[in-house]
Coordinates of C-alpha atoms in Angstrom, one line a residue:
X27 CA 49.0 4.2 8.9
X28 CA 45.8 3.2 10.8
X29 CA 46.1 -1.4 11.3
X30 CA 42.8 -2.9 10.3
X31 CA 41.6 -3.3 12.6
X32 CA 41.6 0.4 13.6
X33 CA 40.1 1.3 10.0
X34 CA 37.5 -1.3 10.8
X35 CA 36.6 0.1 14.1
X36 CA 36.1 3.9 12.9
X37 CA 34.4 3.1 8.9
X38 CA 32.3 0.5 11.4
X39 CA 32.9 -2.3 8.5
X40 CA 33.7 -6.0 9.6
X41 CA 37.7 -7.0 8.6
X42 CA 36.2 -9.7 6.7
X43 CA 34.2 -7.6 4.7
X44 CA 37.2 -5.2 3.6
X45 CA 39.3 -8.1 3.0
X46 CA 36.5 -8.6 0.0
X47 CA 36.3 -5.2 -0.9
X48 CA 39.9 -5.6 -1.4
X49 CA 39.1 -8.5 -3.7
X50 CA 36.5 -6.9 -5.8
X51 CA 38.7 -3.8 -6.1
X52 CA 36.2 -1.1 -4.2
X53 CA 38.5 -0.4 -1.9
X54 CA 41.8 -1.2 -1.4
X55 CA 44.3 -1.0 2.0
X56 CA 46.8 2.2 1.3
X57 CA 50.4 -0.8 2.9
X58 CA 50.7 -3.9 2.5
X59 CA 54.0 -5.2 4.5
X60 CA 55.5 -7.4 2.5
X61 CA 57.1 -9.4 6.4
X62 CA 53.7 -9.8 8.2
X63 CA 50.5 -9.0 5.0
X64 CA 49.1 -7.1 7.7
X65 CA 47.2 -4.5 6.1
X66 CA 46.8 -1.0 6.4
X67 CA 44.8 2.4 5.5
X68 CA 44.7 5.6 5.0
X69 CA 41.9 7.9 7.3
X70 CA 42.0 8.6 4.1
X71 CA 40.1 6.4 2.6
X72 CA 37.4 6.6 5.3
X73 CA 35.1 9.3 2.5
X74 CA 35.5 6.1 0.8
X75 CA 34.4 3.1 2.7
X76 CA 30.7 5.5 3.5
X77 CA 30.0 6.1 -0.3
X78 CA 30.7 2.4 -0.8
X79 CA 28.5 2.0 2.7
X80 CA 26.1 4.5 1.6
X81 CA 26.0 3.3 -1.6
X82 CA 25.2 -0.1 -0.6
X83 CA 22.1 0.4 2.3
X84 CA 20.2 2.0 -0.8
X85 CA 20.3 -1.6 -2.2
X86 CA 23.1 -1.3 -5.0
X87 CA 24.8 -4.8 -6.4
X88 CA 28.7 -4.7 -5.4
X89 CA 28.7 -4.7 -8.5
X90 CA 27.3 -1.3 -9.0
X91 CA 29.1 0.6 -6.6
X92 CA 32.1 -0.5 -8.7
X93 CA 31.2 0.5 -12.0
X94 CA 29.7 3.9 -9.7
X95 CA 33.3 4.4 -8.0
X96 CA 35.9 4.0 -10.6
X97 CA 34.1 5.0 -13.9
X98 CA 33.5 9.4 -13.3
X99 CA 29.7 8.8 -14.4
X100 CA 28.2 12.1 -15.5
X101 CA 25.4 13.4 -13.4
X102 CA 22.9 11.5 -15.9
X103 CA 24.4 8.4 -15.7
X104 CA 24.4 8.4 -12.0
X105 CA 20.6 10.1 -12.0
X106 CA 20.0 7.3 -14.5
X107 CA 21.6 4.4 -13.0
X108 CA 19.3 5.1 -9.2
X109 CA 15.8 5.6 -11.4
X110 CA 17.3 1.8 -11.9
X111 CA 17.2 0.5 -8.9
X112 CA 14.3 3.7 -7.3
X113 CA 11.4 0.8 -10.2
X114 CA 13.4 -2.3 -8.8
X115 CA 12.8 -1.6 -5.5
X116 CA 8.9 -0.4 -6.4
X117 CA 9.2 -3.4 -7.9
X118 CA 9.9 -5.4 -4.9
X119 CA 7.0 -3.9 -3.1
X120 CA 4.4 -4.3 -5.3
X121 CA 5.7 -8.3 -5.5
X122 CA 5.9 -7.8 -1.1
X123 CA 2.2 -6.4 -0.8
X124 CA 0.8 -9.1 -3.4
X125 CA 2.0 -12.0 -0.7
X126 CA 1.1 -9.6 2.3
X127 CA -2.6 -9.9 0.6
X128 CA -2.2 -13.1 0.0
X129 CA -1.2 -14.0 3.1
X130 CA -3.9 -11.5 5.0
X131 CA -6.2 -13.9 2.4
X132 CA -5.4 -17.3 3.7
X133 CA -5.8 -16.1 7.1
X134 CA -8.9 -14.3 7.4
X135 CA -9.9 -17.1 5.5
X136 CA -8.9 -20.0 8.1
X137 CA -9.9 -17.6 10.8
X138 CA -13.7 -18.1 8.9
X139 CA -13.7 -21.5 8.4
X140 CA -13.3 -22.1 12.7
X141 CA -16.2 -19.3 13.1
X142 CA -17.8 -19.4 10.5
X143 CA -19.7 -15.7 9.8
X144 CA -23.4 -15.2 9.5
X145 CA -24.5 -14.3 5.5
X146 CA -27.7 -12.8 5.0
X147 CA -28.1 -15.0 2.1
X148 CA -31.3 -14.4 -0.5
X149 CA -32.5 -17.4 -3.2
X150 CA -33.4 -15.0 -6.1
X151 CA -34.1 -16.2 -9.6
X152 CA -32.0 -13.5 -11.9
X153 CA -34.4 -11.7 -14.2
X154 CA -32.8 -12.6 -18.2
X155 CA -31.6 -8.9 -19.6
X156 CA -30.2 -8.1 -23.0
X157 CA -27.0 -5.8 -22.7
X158 CA -23.9 -4.7 -23.8
X159 CA -20.0 -6.4 -22.9
X160 CA -16.8 -6.2 -23.1
X161 CA -14.1 -8.1 -20.7
X162 CA -11.7 -5.5 -18.9
X163 CA -7.8 -5.2 -20.1
X164 CA -5.3 -6.8 -17.3
X165 CA -2.3 -5.6 -15.9
X166 CA -0.2 -7.1 -13.7
X167 CA 1.0 -3.5 -12.2
X168 CA -1.6 -2.2 -9.5
X169 CA -0.9 1.6 -11.3
X170 CA -1.7 0.9 -14.1
X171 CA -4.6 -0.9 -13.2
X172 CA -6.6 1.7 -11.4
X173 CA -5.2 3.9 -14.3
X174 CA -7.8 1.9 -16.7
X175 CA -10.8 2.0 -14.8
X176 CA -10.0 5.0 -14.6
X177 CA -10.4 6.3 -18.4
X178 CA -13.1 2.6 -18.2
X179 CA -15.5 4.7 -16.1
X180 CA -14.8 7.8 -17.8
X181 CA -15.4 6.3 -20.7
X182 CA -18.8 4.3 -19.7
X183 CA -19.6 7.5 -18.5
X184 CA -19.4 9.7 -21.2
X185 CA -21.0 7.9 -23.2
X186 CA -23.5 7.5 -21.2
X187 CA -24.6 10.8 -21.8
X188 CA -23.8 11.9 -25.3
X189 CA -26.8 8.7 -25.7
X190 CA -24.3 5.8 -27.2
X191 CA -25.0 4.0 -24.2
X192 CA -29.2 3.5 -24.3
X193 CA -27.9 2.2 -19.6
X194 CA -30.8 1.2 -18.3
X195 CA -28.6 2.0 -14.6
X196 CA -28.1 -1.9 -14.4
X197 CA -24.5 -2.5 -14.1
X198 CA -22.5 -6.0 -13.2
X199 CA -19.2 -7.5 -13.0
X200 CA -18.3 -10.7 -13.8
X201 CA -15.6 -12.3 -12.5
X202 CA -15.3 -15.8 -14.3
X203 CA -13.2 -18.7 -12.3
X204 CA -13.1 -19.2 -9.1
X205 CA -10.3 -16.7 -8.7
X206 CA -12.9 -14.1 -7.3
X207 CA -10.8 -10.7 -7.4
X208 CA -11.4 -6.9 -8.0
X209 CA -9.6 -6.1 -11.3
X210 CA -7.0 -3.6 -9.5
X211 CA -5.7 -6.8 -7.7
X212 CA -1.8 -7.9 -8.7
X213 CA -3.2 -11.5 -9.2
X214 CA -4.8 -11.9 -12.0
X215 CA -3.4 -13.9 -14.6
X216 CA -5.8 -16.5 -14.9
X217 CA -9.3 -15.0 -14.5
X218 CA -10.9 -12.8 -17.1
X219 CA -13.3 -9.8 -15.9
X220 CA -16.2 -9.1 -18.0
X221 CA -18.7 -5.5 -17.2
X222 CA -21.7 -6.2 -18.5
X223 CA -24.3 -3.1 -18.7
X224 CA -28.1 -2.8 -19.0
X225 CA -29.3 -1.5 -22.6
X226 CA -32.6 -0.8 -24.0
X227 CA -33.9 -2.8 -26.8
X228 CA -32.9 -0.9 -29.7
X229 CA -29.2 -0.2 -28.6
X230 CA -26.3 -2.2 -31.4
X231 CA -23.2 -2.9 -31.0
X232 CA -20.6 0.0 -30.6
X233 CA -17.9 0.4 -30.3
X234 CA -15.5 2.8 -28.3
X235 CA -11.6 4.6 -28.1
X236 CA -10.1 2.4 -25.1
X237 CA -11.6 -0.2 -24.4
X238 CA -12.7 -1.8 -27.7
X239 CA -15.5 -3.1 -29.1
X240 CA -18.4 -3.5 -26.9
X241 CA -21.1 -6.7 -27.9
X242 CA -25.0 -6.8 -27.7
X243 CA -25.4 -10.0 -25.0
X244 CA -28.7 -11.7 -24.1
X245 CA -28.5 -13.3 -21.4
X246 CA -30.6 -15.4 -20.2
X247 CA -32.5 -15.3 -16.8
X248 CA -30.5 -17.3 -13.8
X249 CA -33.9 -19.7 -12.1
X250 CA -31.5 -20.0 -8.6
X251 CA -28.9 -17.9 -7.3
X252 CA -27.7 -17.8 -3.7
X253 CA -27.6 -13.5 -3.4
X254 CA -25.6 -10.8 -0.6
X255 CA -25.3 -7.4 0.1
X256 CA -21.6 -6.3 0.9
X257 CA -20.9 -4.6 4.0
X258 CA -19.0 -1.2 4.3
X259 CA -16.4 -3.7 5.3
X260 CA -16.2 -5.3 2.2
X261 CA -15.9 -1.8 0.2
X262 CA -13.7 0.3 2.2
X263 CA -10.6 0.3 -0.3
X264 CA -11.8 -1.0 -3.7
X265 CA -8.6 -2.8 -4.2
X266 CA -8.1 -5.4 -0.6
X267 CA -9.7 -8.4 -1.0
X268 CA -13.1 -8.1 0.1
X269 CA -15.0 -9.2 -3.1
X270 CA -13.1 -12.0 -2.5
X271 CA -13.9 -13.2 0.6
X272 CA -17.5 -11.6 -0.3
X273 CA -17.1 -14.5 -3.0
X274 CA -16.4 -17.9 -1.5
X275 CA -17.7 -17.2 1.8
X276 CA -20.9 -17.3 -0.1
X277 CA -19.3 -20.1 -2.5
X278 CA -18.6 -22.1 0.7
X279 CA -22.6 -21.4 2.4
X280 CA -23.9 -22.5 -1.0
X281 CA -22.5 -26.3 -1.0
X282 CA -23.3 -26.8 3.0
X283 CA -26.2 -26.0 1.5
X284 CA -26.5 -28.0 -1.2
X285 CA -25.8 -26.2 -3.6
X286 CA -23.5 -26.6 -6.7
X287 CA -22.0 -23.2 -6.8
X288 CA -21.3 -21.7 -11.2
X289 CA -18.2 -20.7 -11.8
X290 CA -18.5 -17.2 -12.0
X291 CA -20.1 -14.6 -10.0
X292 CA -22.0 -11.8 -10.2
X293 CA -21.9 -8.3 -8.5
X294 CA -24.5 -6.0 -8.7
X295 CA -24.2 -2.1 -8.7
X296 CA -26.8 -0.8 -6.6
X297 CA -24.1 2.5 -6.3
X298 CA -21.2 2.0 -8.5
X299 CA -18.5 3.2 -9.5
X300 CA -20.9 5.4 -12.3
X301 CA -22.1 6.7 -9.7
X302 CA -19.3 7.4 -6.8
X303 CA -16.0 7.5 -6.7
X304 CA -16.7 7.0 -2.5
X305 CA -16.4 2.6 -2.8
X306 CA -18.0 3.1 0.9
X307 CA -20.9 4.9 -0.6
X308 CA -21.4 1.8 -3.2
X309 CA -24.0 -0.2 -2.5
X310 CA -23.2 -3.7 -4.3
X311 CA -25.1 -7.8 -3.9
X312 CA -22.3 -10.4 -4.4
X313 CA -24.9 -13.5 -7.3
X314 CA -23.6 -16.7 -7.8
X315 CA -25.7 -18.6 -9.9
X316 CA -26.4 -22.2 -8.9
X317 CA -27.9 -24.9 -9.5
X318 CA -30.4 -27.0 -7.4
X319 CA -29.7 -30.2 -5.5
X320 CA -33.3 -32.3 -8.2

């Protein structure tokens, strides 16, 4: 027999924790002295306490551990419980990554407030054009957003190759709302992402599998837009907030120079997803429609 202190030392589990596990029925003393109430354990109980600690290290709750210890779970049941825990951990990691991205974004914006970067902004007039328009389906999970993006690109490429879409080569991503983020970002609850495909005058509305209805849209000219080219550092990973940062800085530049920004930003792909899968090869121009102060 081992006194609780000895068992605690061997198992490296505190006496307080052993008391708690006893209350939960996870591991009970082999013997309790009726006079002194001293608790005693045996060497044979070490494998059980080690299993409890191993399962706890996986992140399983004490309730789940109790079920696994007391019930004779089949291999499939054990696998199912661990798969659920795996999914839970993945979700926690995604949430932590989302929070980390937002904190890093805010820190970069604070740094930009202190050291406002030089932007090569050009004021342009954006021509009127005929487009096929559709809105990107929102996805809160990154992997679903990436899979959807891949499907959209492949479907559009096929439709263009088959002549279903009479594409002029112009592709514009329009993000409506002040929070301008890439469409695989987790922060997508309040924004709308519209894709505009420049088409010939003979183009009619089409419906594509997986995307839905693409409607013909006559986009009017924009008299004044503040524009800036995205740099390689903005494009190195299409899932980061580089797009958002440049749009935010462009908006601040416009306000600082007496313009009133519209509640949207456009990204014109001179070379984009339809031409290459490598973000570092993209040539993309951010366009912020603005009103003059007149």
